[in-house]
Tab-separated table of C-alpha atoms in Angstrom:
chain	number	residue	atom	x	y	z
W	23	MET	CA	0.000	0.000	0.000
W	24	ALA	CA	1.362	3.361	-0.990
W	25	LYS	CA	2.152	5.757	1.810
W	26	THR	CA	-0.361	8.250	0.410
W	27	ASP	CA	-3.276	5.927	1.097
W	28	GLY	CA	-3.153	6.030	4.893
W	29	ASN	CA	-5.803	7.867	6.894
W	30	VAL	CA	-3.291	9.755	9.014
W	31	TYR	CA	-1.459	10.964	5.931
W	32	THR	CA	-4.719	12.035	4.298
W	33	VAL	CA	-5.819	14.052	7.307
W	34	ILE	CA	-2.436	15.743	7.692
W	35	PHE	CA	-2.325	16.558	3.985
W	36	ALA	CA	-5.803	18.047	4.069
W	37	THR	CA	-4.984	20.153	7.136
W	38	ILE	CA	-1.800	21.577	5.685
W	39	MET	CA	-3.483	22.285	2.373
W	40	VAL	CA	-6.364	24.167	3.973
W	41	ILE	CA	-4.016	26.275	6.082
W	42	ALA	CA	-1.801	27.090	3.105
W	43	VAL	CA	-4.729	28.002	0.838
W	44	GLY	CA	-6.368	30.042	3.596
W	45	GLY	CA	-3.144	31.982	4.121
W	46	ILE	CA	-2.692	32.738	0.428
W	47	LEU	CA	-6.257	33.896	-0.023
W	48	SER	CA	-6.409	36.091	3.046
W	49	ALA	CA	-3.128	37.765	2.079
W	50	LEU	CA	-4.595	38.452	-1.363
W	51	ALA	CA	-7.858	39.777	0.047
W	52	VAL	CA	-6.035	42.177	2.372
W	53	GLY	CA	-3.730	43.331	-0.425
W	54	LEU	CA	-6.499	44.062	-2.930
W	55	LYS	CA	-9.054	45.489	-0.522
W	56	PRO	CA	-8.228	49.191	-1.055
W	57	ALA	CA	-8.603	48.908	-4.832
W	58	ILE	CA	-11.830	46.914	-4.570
W	59	SER	CA	-13.498	49.241	-2.100
W	60	GLU	CA	-12.585	52.208	-4.252
W	61	ASN	CA	-14.299	50.539	-7.210
W	62	GLU	CA	-17.369	49.900	-5.084
W	63	ARG	CA	-17.419	53.529	-3.996
W	64	PHE	CA	-17.306	54.712	-7.616
W	65	GLU	CA	-20.118	52.323	-8.488
W	66	LYS	CA	-22.320	53.683	-5.719
W	67	GLN	CA	-21.627	57.246	-6.831
W	68	GLN	CA	-22.463	56.293	-10.402
W	69	ASN	CA	-25.724	54.692	-9.292
W	70	ILE	CA	-26.802	57.687	-7.203
W	71	LEU	CA	-26.025	60.102	-10.011
W	72	TYR	CA	-27.762	57.810	-12.494
W	73	ALA	CA	-30.992	57.963	-10.500
W	74	MET	CA	-30.725	61.758	-10.555
W	75	GLY	CA	-30.532	61.663	-14.320
W	76	VAL	CA	-26.816	62.474	-14.388
W	77	ASN	CA	-25.620	59.852	-16.838
W	78	GLU	CA	-24.412	59.475	-20.387
W	79	ASN	CA	-27.436	57.700	-21.780
W	80	VAL	CA	-28.039	58.071	-25.498
W	81	GLU	CA	-31.543	58.777	-26.762
W	82	GLY	CA	-32.916	55.818	-28.710
W	83	ASP	CA	-30.244	53.417	-27.459
W	84	ASN	CA	-31.257	51.065	-24.684
W	85	ALA	CA	-27.880	50.848	-22.936
W	86	VAL	CA	-27.248	52.108	-19.417
W	87	ASN	CA	-24.305	54.510	-19.567
W	88	PHE	CA	-22.904	55.805	-16.288
W	89	ILE	CA	-20.644	58.777	-15.777
W	90	PRO	CA	-17.145	57.300	-16.375
W	91	THR	CA	-15.279	56.251	-13.238
W	92	ASP	CA	-12.479	58.755	-13.726
W	93	LYS	CA	-14.951	61.659	-13.570
W	94	VAL	CA	-17.532	60.333	-11.137
W	95	GLU	CA	-15.826	61.497	-7.947
W	96	ALA	CA	-15.754	65.128	-9.100
W	97	GLU	CA	-19.267	64.990	-10.579
W	98	PHE	CA	-20.633	63.504	-7.382
W	99	LYS	CA	-19.230	66.398	-5.355
W	100	ASN	CA	-20.607	68.749	-7.960
W	101	TYR	CA	-24.190	67.481	-7.903
W	102	ILE	CA	-24.748	66.194	-4.365
W	103	LYS	CA	-25.174	69.223	-2.114
W	104	GLU	CA	-26.270	67.846	1.231
W	105	SER	CA	-26.655	64.546	3.065
W	106	TYR	CA	-28.956	63.577	5.898
W	107	ILE	CA	-29.432	60.601	8.160
W	108	ILE	CA	-32.868	59.684	9.461
W	109	GLN	CA	-32.855	57.721	12.683
W	110	ASN	CA	-35.741	57.102	15.025
W	111	GLY	CA	-37.899	59.651	13.210
W	112	LYS	CA	-35.254	62.369	13.518
W	113	LEU	CA	-33.517	64.069	10.631
W	114	ASP	CA	-29.842	64.954	10.995
W	115	ASN	CA	-27.678	66.896	8.597
W	116	VAL	CA	-24.370	65.034	8.271
W	117	ALA	CA	-21.222	65.118	6.168
W	118	ASP	CA	-21.644	63.509	2.751
W	119	SER	CA	-19.064	60.857	3.496
W	120	ILE	CA	-20.917	59.648	6.597
W	121	ALA	CA	-24.253	59.168	4.859
W	122	PHE	CA	-22.471	57.667	1.889
W	123	LYS	CA	-20.771	54.964	3.955
W	124	ILE	CA	-24.022	53.587	5.362
W	125	ASP	CA	-24.529	50.039	4.145
W	126	MET	CA	-28.219	49.454	3.440
W	127	LYS	CA	-27.796	45.710	3.736
W	128	LYS	CA	-26.562	45.996	7.309
W	129	GLN	CA	-29.208	48.596	8.194
W	130	SER	CA	-32.025	46.416	6.900
W	131	LYS	CA	-31.178	43.845	9.561
W	132	LEU	CA	-31.306	46.287	12.481
W	133	SER	CA	-34.384	47.045	14.529
W	134	LYS	CA	-36.472	50.059	13.568
W	135	SER	CA	-35.118	52.382	16.221
W	136	GLU	CA	-31.488	51.534	15.449
W	137	ARG	CA	-31.834	51.811	11.698
W	138	LYS	CA	-30.085	54.710	9.987
W	139	LEU	CA	-31.592	55.865	6.708
W	140	PRO	CA	-29.377	57.973	4.469
W	141	LEU	CA	-30.860	60.694	2.245
W	142	PHE	CA	-28.852	62.520	-0.424
W	143	ILE	CA	-29.921	65.891	-1.742
W	144	GLY	CA	-28.760	66.770	-5.190
W	145	GLU	CA	-29.193	69.806	-7.378
W	146	ARG	CA	-29.383	69.749	-11.127
W	147	ASP	CA	-30.517	72.501	-13.506
W	148	GLY	CA	-31.856	74.461	-10.525
W	149	GLY	CA	-34.118	71.614	-9.412
W	150	LYS	CA	-33.785	69.813	-6.096
W	151	TYR	CA	-33.534	66.012	-6.057
W	152	TYR	CA	-34.017	63.783	-3.034
W	153	VAL	CA	-32.088	60.571	-3.722
W	154	ILE	CA	-33.178	57.647	-1.565
W	155	PRO	CA	-31.349	54.323	-1.358
W	156	MET	CA	-33.495	51.194	-1.204
W	157	TYR	CA	-32.817	47.586	-0.298
W	158	GLY	CA	-35.186	44.652	-0.703
W	159	LYS	CA	-35.693	41.073	-1.743
W	160	GLY	CA	-36.137	39.692	-5.243
W	161	LEU	CA	-36.839	36.114	-6.186
W	162	TRP	CA	-33.424	34.589	-5.460
W	163	ASP	CA	-31.465	37.169	-3.572
W	164	ALA	CA	-31.136	40.821	-2.676
W	165	ILE	CA	-32.258	43.657	-4.925
W	166	TRP	CA	-31.393	47.276	-4.299
W	167	GLY	CA	-31.509	50.620	-5.968
W	168	TYR	CA	-31.897	54.372	-5.761
W	169	VAL	CA	-34.891	56.553	-6.470
W	170	ALA	CA	-34.759	60.310	-7.021
W	171	LEU	CA	-37.817	62.389	-6.073
W	172	ASP	CA	-38.396	66.075	-6.691
W	173	LYS	CA	-40.017	68.368	-4.128
W	174	ASP	CA	-43.510	67.453	-5.367
W	175	LEU	CA	-42.761	63.761	-4.692
W	176	VAL	CA	-42.652	62.888	-8.377
W	177	VAL	CA	-40.085	60.273	-9.392
W	178	GLN	CA	-37.277	61.831	-11.435
W	179	GLY	CA	-35.346	58.647	-12.065
W	180	VAL	CA	-34.459	55.276	-10.594
W	181	TYR	CA	-31.652	52.800	-10.667
W	182	PHE	CA	-32.089	49.129	-9.771
W	183	ASP	CA	-29.562	46.372	-9.353
W	184	HIS	CA	-29.698	42.809	-8.101
W	185	LYS	CA	-27.464	40.070	-6.857
W	186	GLY	CA	-28.834	37.002	-8.581
W	187	GLU	CA	-32.152	37.429	-10.372
W	188	THR	CA	-32.813	35.188	-13.371
W	189	PRO	CA	-30.897	36.413	-16.439
W	190	GLY	CA	-33.318	37.483	-19.155
W	191	LEU	CA	-36.268	37.713	-16.731
W	192	GLY	CA	-35.899	39.289	-13.300
W	193	ALA	CA	-32.403	40.522	-14.113
W	194	ASN	CA	-34.021	42.921	-16.586
W	195	ILE	CA	-34.951	45.267	-13.742
W	196	LYS	CA	-31.626	46.930	-14.464
W	197	GLU	CA	-32.507	47.465	-18.118
W	198	ARG	CA	-33.455	50.937	-19.254
W	199	TYR	CA	-36.843	50.017	-20.686
W	200	PHE	CA	-37.922	49.026	-17.191
W	201	MET	CA	-36.216	51.784	-15.230
W	202	ASP	CA	-37.221	54.570	-17.619
W	203	ASP	CA	-40.909	53.798	-17.013
W	204	PHE	CA	-40.625	55.085	-13.452
W	205	THR	CA	-39.585	58.578	-14.480
W	206	GLY	CA	-42.428	61.057	-13.960
W	207	GLU	CA	-44.529	58.595	-11.983
W	208	GLN	CA	-46.423	59.868	-8.920
W	209	ILE	CA	-45.971	58.102	-5.589
W	210	MET	CA	-49.057	59.787	-4.102
W	211	SER	CA	-52.585	58.910	-5.063
W	212	LYS	CA	-54.232	62.322	-4.594
W	213	THR	CA	-53.149	63.019	-1.009
W	214	GLN	CA	-52.763	59.399	0.054
W	215	TYR	CA	-49.361	57.664	-0.087
W	216	ALA	CA	-49.474	54.822	-2.592
W	217	GLY	CA	-45.916	54.041	-3.679
W	218	ILE	CA	-45.413	52.591	-7.138
W	219	SER	CA	-46.571	49.117	-8.081
W	220	VAL	CA	-45.025	46.973	-10.764
W	221	ALA	CA	-48.320	45.760	-12.170
W	222	LYS	CA	-49.062	43.136	-14.756
W	223	GLY	CA	-52.147	43.322	-16.902
W	224	ASN	CA	-52.479	46.985	-16.153
W	225	ASN	CA	-54.565	49.203	-18.378
W	226	ASP	CA	-51.697	51.445	-19.260
W	227	PRO	CA	-48.887	49.362	-20.804
W	228	LYS	CA	-47.354	52.366	-22.590
W	229	ASN	CA	-47.212	54.145	-19.228
W	230	ASP	CA	-48.878	57.310	-20.500
W	231	ASP	CA	-50.799	57.788	-17.252
W	232	LYS	CA	-48.278	58.987	-14.703
W	233	THR	CA	-50.796	59.342	-11.881
W	234	ASP	CA	-51.890	55.699	-11.639
W	235	ASN	CA	-48.949	54.707	-9.365
W	236	GLU	CA	-48.254	51.780	-11.663
W	237	VAL	CA	-45.599	50.768	-14.149
W	238	ASP	CA	-45.836	47.842	-16.526
W	239	ALA	CA	-44.360	44.590	-15.194
W	240	LEU	CA	-41.666	42.470	-16.828
W	241	ALA	CA	-42.997	39.273	-18.351
W	242	GLY	CA	-41.800	36.221	-16.453
W	243	ALA	CA	-40.543	38.222	-13.498
W	244	THR	CA	-43.584	38.443	-11.221
W	245	ILE	CA	-41.774	37.871	-7.934
W	246	THR	CA	-38.869	40.160	-8.769
W	247	GLY	CA	-41.426	42.810	-9.778
W	248	ASP	CA	-43.374	42.343	-6.557
W	249	GLY	CA	-40.068	42.710	-4.705
W	250	VAL	CA	-39.442	46.014	-6.467
W	251	SER	CA	-42.961	47.261	-5.567
W	252	ALA	CA	-42.555	46.224	-1.938
W	253	MET	CA	-39.076	47.743	-1.711
W	254	ILE	CA	-40.258	51.106	-3.081
W	255	LYS	CA	-43.398	51.177	-1.006
W	256	SER	CA	-41.833	50.309	2.335
W	257	THR	CA	-38.765	52.527	1.851
W	258	LEU	CA	-40.365	55.723	0.581
W	259	LYS	CA	-42.963	55.633	3.355
W	260	LEU	CA	-40.190	56.259	5.878
W	261	TYR	CA	-38.800	59.224	3.966
W	262	ILE	CA	-41.876	61.183	2.908
W	263	PRO	CA	-42.522	63.028	6.208
W	264	HIS	CA	-38.890	64.138	6.273
W	265	ILE	CA	-38.892	65.295	2.668
W	266	LYS	CA	-41.950	67.397	3.459
W	267	GLU	CA	-40.118	68.788	6.481
W	268	LEU	CA	-37.121	69.694	4.328
W	269	ASN	CA	-39.401	71.268	1.726
W	270	LYS	CA	-40.801	73.627	4.327
W	271	LYS	CA	-37.341	74.755	5.385
W	272	SER	CA	-36.220	75.854	1.967
C	6	MET	CA	8.383	25.592	-31.839
C	7	ALA	CA	11.763	23.990	-32.498
C	8	ILE	CA	12.506	23.818	-28.811
C	9	LEU	CA	9.580	21.475	-28.268
C	10	SER	CA	9.589	17.856	-29.315
C	11	LYS	CA	6.956	16.599	-31.743
C	12	LYS	CA	5.021	15.069	-28.893
C	13	ASP	CA	5.025	18.291	-26.931
C	14	GLN	CA	3.936	20.342	-29.923
C	15	ARG	CA	0.908	18.134	-30.278
C	16	LEU	CA	-0.056	18.919	-26.676
C	17	ILE	CA	-0.546	22.529	-27.687
C	18	LEU	CA	-1.749	22.120	-31.257
C	19	ASP	CA	-4.199	19.243	-30.935
C	20	PRO	CA	-6.678	21.025	-28.679
C	21	LEU	CA	-6.674	23.970	-31.072
C	22	ALA	CA	-8.230	21.931	-33.844
C	23	ASP	CA	-8.715	18.185	-33.967
C	24	ASP	CA	-9.113	17.647	-30.241
C	25	ASN	CA	-10.793	20.942	-29.406
C	26	PRO	CA	-12.369	20.910	-25.934
C	27	ILE	CA	-15.552	22.644	-27.087
C	28	THR	CA	-16.230	21.402	-30.583
C	29	ILE	CA	-14.834	17.859	-30.317
C	30	GLN	CA	-14.872	16.936	-26.617
C	31	VAL	CA	-17.974	19.122	-26.105
C	32	LEU	CA	-16.806	20.353	-22.693
C	33	GLY	CA	-17.232	23.829	-21.277
C	34	ILE	CA	-20.286	24.618	-23.388
C	35	CYS	CA	-22.124	26.435	-20.597
C	36	SER	CA	-19.679	29.290	-20.328
C	37	ALA	CA	-19.288	29.388	-24.105
C	38	LEU	CA	-23.001	30.134	-24.397
C	39	ALA	CA	-23.312	32.476	-21.470
C	40	ILE	CA	-20.585	35.069	-21.826
C	41	THR	CA	-19.986	35.360	-25.571
C	42	ALA	CA	-22.486	38.138	-26.368
C	43	GLN	CA	-19.526	40.511	-26.521
C	44	LEU	CA	-16.043	39.953	-27.863
C	45	LYS	CA	-14.417	41.659	-24.883
C	46	ALA	CA	-16.020	39.348	-22.333
C	47	SER	CA	-14.997	36.344	-24.443
C	48	ILE	CA	-11.380	37.464	-24.551
C	49	VAL	CA	-11.243	38.095	-20.819
C	50	MET	CA	-12.850	34.743	-20.074
C	51	ALA	CA	-10.325	33.056	-22.378
C	52	ILE	CA	-7.440	34.743	-20.566
C	53	ALA	CA	-8.864	33.838	-17.156
C	54	VAL	CA	-9.258	30.190	-18.134
C	55	LEU	CA	-5.772	30.219	-19.669
C	56	PHE	CA	-4.350	31.359	-16.336
C	57	VAL	CA	-6.342	28.878	-14.258
C	58	MET	CA	-5.605	25.956	-16.581
C	59	GLY	CA	-1.902	26.687	-16.998
C	60	VAL	CA	-1.154	27.258	-13.334
C	61	GLY	CA	-3.622	24.638	-12.102
C	62	ASN	CA	-2.188	21.879	-14.269
C	63	VAL	CA	1.329	22.654	-13.048
C	64	VAL	CA	0.275	22.749	-9.387
C	65	ILE	CA	-1.599	19.465	-9.634
C	66	SER	CA	1.262	17.889	-11.549
C	67	LEU	CA	3.814	18.982	-8.936
C	68	MET	CA	1.667	17.500	-6.188
C	69	ARG	CA	0.729	14.377	-8.107
C	70	ASN	CA	2.937	12.082	-6.024
C	71	ILE	CA	1.860	13.428	-2.660
C	72	ILE	CA	-1.878	13.877	-3.189
C	73	PRO	CA	-3.730	11.234	-1.168
C	74	SER	CA	-5.735	9.259	-3.693
C	75	LYS	CA	-8.809	9.207	-1.454
C	76	ILE	CA	-9.276	12.957	-1.587
C	77	ARG	CA	-7.721	13.776	-4.950
C	78	ILE	CA	-10.921	15.227	-6.459
C	79	ILE	CA	-11.336	17.526	-3.474
C	80	VAL	CA	-7.704	18.598	-3.732
C	81	GLN	CA	-8.218	19.380	-7.430
C	82	LEU	CA	-11.325	21.351	-6.568
C	83	ILE	CA	-9.455	23.370	-3.943
C	84	VAL	CA	-6.712	24.207	-6.419
C	85	VAL	CA	-9.228	25.405	-9.045
C	86	ALA	CA	-11.273	27.289	-6.474
C	87	THR	CA	-8.205	29.068	-5.101
C	88	LEU	CA	-7.060	30.125	-8.547
C	89	VAL	CA	-10.559	31.258	-9.489
C	90	ILE	CA	-10.842	33.379	-6.352
C	91	ILE	CA	-7.508	34.967	-7.231
C	92	VAL	CA	-8.790	35.782	-10.740
C	93	ASP	CA	-12.071	37.087	-9.351
C	94	GLN	CA	-10.402	39.356	-6.790
C	95	VAL	CA	-7.886	40.705	-9.296
C	96	LEU	CA	-10.682	41.470	-11.768
C	97	LYS	CA	-12.662	43.221	-9.036
C	98	ALA	CA	-9.661	45.342	-8.198
C	99	TYR	CA	-8.487	46.234	-11.694
C	100	ALA	CA	-11.410	45.638	-14.106
C	101	TYR	CA	-14.484	46.253	-12.001
C	102	SER	CA	-17.127	46.776	-14.669
C	103	LEU	CA	-15.918	43.698	-16.493
C	104	SER	CA	-16.077	41.645	-13.305
C	105	LYS	CA	-19.688	42.792	-12.838
C	106	GLU	CA	-20.447	41.717	-16.371
C	107	LEU	CA	-18.804	38.319	-15.972
C	108	SER	CA	-20.294	38.116	-12.459
C	109	VAL	CA	-21.175	34.508	-11.761
C	110	PHE	CA	-19.308	33.116	-14.737
C	111	VAL	CA	-15.893	33.720	-13.225
C	112	GLY	CA	-17.091	31.628	-10.301
C	113	LEU	CA	-18.374	29.089	-12.769
C	114	ILE	CA	-14.837	28.490	-14.035
C	115	ILE	CA	-14.605	26.240	-10.977
C	116	THR	CA	-17.176	23.925	-12.468
C	117	ASN	CA	-15.801	24.219	-15.989
C	118	CYS	CA	-15.516	20.588	-16.976
C	119	ILE	CA	-12.449	21.220	-19.121
C	120	ILE	CA	-10.335	22.095	-16.108
C	121	MET	CA	-11.244	19.181	-13.860
C	122	GLY	CA	-11.032	16.925	-16.902
C	123	ARG	CA	-7.452	17.934	-17.703
C	124	PHE	CA	-6.363	17.705	-14.051
C	125	GLU	CA	-7.721	14.212	-13.724
C	126	ALA	CA	-6.756	12.924	-17.168
C	127	PHE	CA	-3.406	14.588	-17.689
C	128	ALA	CA	-1.804	16.464	-14.825
C	129	LEU	CA	-2.107	13.574	-12.354
C	130	ALA	CA	-0.078	11.354	-14.665
C	131	ASN	CA	2.453	13.725	-16.264
C	132	GLY	CA	5.294	16.037	-15.294
C	133	PRO	CA	4.817	19.757	-14.738
C	134	ALA	CA	6.294	20.926	-18.039
C	135	ARG	CA	4.085	18.716	-20.169
C	136	SER	CA	1.080	19.452	-17.941
C	137	PHE	CA	1.663	23.145	-18.438
C	138	LEU	CA	1.663	22.709	-22.211
C	139	ASP	CA	-1.463	20.581	-22.036
C	140	GLY	CA	-3.219	23.182	-19.896
C	141	ILE	CA	-2.213	26.051	-22.165
C	142	GLY	CA	-3.215	24.061	-25.243
C	143	ASN	CA	-6.655	23.200	-23.978
C	144	ALA	CA	-7.275	26.701	-22.665
C	145	LEU	CA	-6.248	28.151	-26.029
C	146	GLY	CA	-8.533	25.726	-27.834
C	147	TYR	CA	-11.362	26.811	-25.561
C	148	GLY	CA	-10.447	30.475	-25.957
C	149	VAL	CA	-10.251	30.362	-29.741
C	150	ILE	CA	-13.804	29.024	-30.010
C	151	LEU	CA	-15.019	31.536	-27.435
C	152	ILE	CA	-13.480	34.405	-29.392
C	153	ILE	CA	-14.919	33.163	-32.710
C	154	ILE	CA	-18.409	32.974	-31.187
C	155	GLY	CA	-17.989	36.343	-29.483
C	156	PHE	CA	-16.848	37.905	-32.757
C	157	PHE	CA	-19.938	36.806	-34.693
C	158	ARG	CA	-22.405	37.484	-31.904
C	159	GLU	CA	-21.180	41.005	-31.241
C	160	LEU	CA	-20.794	41.836	-34.950
C	161	LEU	CA	-24.230	40.569	-36.006
C	162	GLY	CA	-26.047	41.309	-32.758
C	163	SER	CA	-24.827	44.804	-31.893
C	164	GLY	CA	-22.981	45.839	-35.063
C	165	THR	CA	-19.870	46.524	-32.997
C	166	LEU	CA	-16.522	44.879	-32.284
C	167	LEU	CA	-14.938	45.504	-28.883
C	168	GLY	CA	-17.421	48.370	-28.605
C	169	PHE	CA	-16.418	50.089	-31.873
C	170	LYS	CA	-19.233	50.696	-34.323
C	171	VAL	CA	-17.742	48.888	-37.314
C	172	LEU	CA	-20.932	48.738	-39.362
C	173	GLY	CA	-21.962	52.368	-38.947
C	174	ASP	CA	-24.387	53.977	-36.535
C	175	PRO	CA	-27.792	52.249	-36.208
C	176	ILE	CA	-29.499	55.383	-34.886
C	177	GLU	CA	-28.162	57.917	-37.345
C	178	LYS	CA	-28.406	55.381	-40.174
C	179	THR	CA	-24.856	55.632	-41.431
C	180	GLY	CA	-22.735	52.931	-43.072
C	181	LEU	CA	-24.517	49.631	-43.658
C	182	TYR	CA	-27.583	50.864	-41.803
C	183	SER	CA	-28.241	53.488	-44.476
C	184	ILE	CA	-29.210	50.727	-46.932
C	185	GLY	CA	-31.677	49.140	-44.528
C	186	TYR	CA	-29.453	46.737	-42.581
C	187	GLU	CA	-30.688	45.921	-39.050
C	188	ASN	CA	-28.909	44.343	-36.080
C	189	ASN	CA	-30.139	40.872	-35.240
C	190	GLY	CA	-31.011	41.095	-31.545
C	191	PHE	CA	-31.465	37.337	-31.439
C	192	MET	CA	-27.678	36.952	-31.752
C	193	LEU	CA	-27.335	38.405	-28.273
C	194	LEU	CA	-29.370	35.624	-26.689
C	195	SER	CA	-27.751	32.367	-25.573
C	196	PRO	CA	-29.616	30.083	-28.017
C	197	MET	CA	-27.830	31.718	-30.946
C	198	ALA	CA	-24.485	30.913	-29.340
C	199	LEU	CA	-25.470	27.258	-29.390
C	200	ILE	CA	-26.310	27.568	-33.077
C	201	VAL	CA	-22.966	29.251	-33.769
C	202	VAL	CA	-21.182	26.423	-31.906
C	203	GLY	CA	-23.177	23.994	-34.015
C	204	LEU	CA	-22.103	25.755	-37.204
C	205	ILE	CA	-18.448	25.649	-36.134
C	206	ILE	CA	-18.745	21.923	-35.400
C	207	TRP	CA	-20.359	21.406	-38.801
C	208	VAL	CA	-17.663	23.321	-40.689
C	209	GLN	CA	-14.883	21.568	-38.783
C	210	ARG	CA	-16.234	18.082	-39.356
C	211	SER	CA	-17.021	18.621	-42.972
C	212	ARG	CA	-13.416	19.658	-43.572
C	213	ASN	CA	-11.978	16.727	-41.618
C	214	LYS	CA	-14.082	13.629	-42.147
C	215	ALA	CA	-12.012	11.666	-39.611
C	216	LEU	CA	-13.711	13.607	-36.842
C	217	ILE	CA	-17.180	12.327	-37.661
C	218	GLU	CA	-18.264	9.750	-35.099
C	219	GLU	CA	-19.662	6.457	-36.287
C	220	ASN	CA	-23.089	5.611	-35.073
């Protein structure tokens, strides 16, 4: 019997291998972390600006085009004027970097009173934009995004992203033909808060009626769509009183 | 190639044509369908697999006499997984948008049948130098097909190559589009990749009758 067949040898080999591999990988992770987190920061800035309508989209083309990463840092400073944190029903003006660092995934797991909700205020062409980060559940995994409201609580733009929705179905929430439908949509039904529902079989597939609080659903993505509706509805509800409060101030 | 013996040359050249992992061994189809909608993603995937295959084959070959036979598949898996994580992290650090695009498929290199197949069939029984050549050869064979598919899908589907509008502008109707040419959006969907693979297999086998299996 070869020496490599023994149980003791096998166990020792496995142990050494795991330790060696673990060491290599953790060294790599530590070494690359600064570069990776910088990329993630740029991505978040791109997403926030995208929701505000600051992007390089081309009319008629269906591709999502962000502000390029080499410019996004400067553009972000240029457009985002103020940041707030809402905690326990109280609104606090904070430095942009503090609100920016809040991880919605972690916050969504905290209890209501501990949860910090960031709010970014941007200005573009003289108009004021309230950019709200959202975090929710799709069919397979997390979905998240940003929605920009103006002072009249009309949606000015959205950005959605997902971790693992079905390619070709639920994953299409990050396609322009879905996201563009939200622009101009009301979140209030007269004076009542209604959110926006991703509705199938609605009477307005071309989305001409912006006051019906509905956008047309994606075929084959019912649960992802429901997740988007629920995410918008539950998130915006927490922000609306504070946006009204901020409106009064200015 | 003079520095390599005839036998070693075949290790590199065979997988490029007559023993191609995709078209002849029909391995690694899943990634060939999934990420070839653009030429750029195909090229990056080819490079990533080239790295994992080349290094992985050498590592397995170096350890071939000390790997306990009872857990050899797990050891192979750990080697692939480690290399794939390295590729994934490096992409995230230096080519972030590309890594988002490739997303799960970089992780899927782990399950790419070509890699485990070459570890088990070749690296466990051969020295590191020959294993390296075998790994490079098979990865190149895989990459060549990936790049061919990516070329046709991006050209016919989006009218671009590596992002450059080679056929004119579809919106402003310049170039080919001015005479009524339209992009075929179907080329961007995975089923068309399967058809392109099928066409490549057809062309290859009709040129070399020896490759046709007997029923």
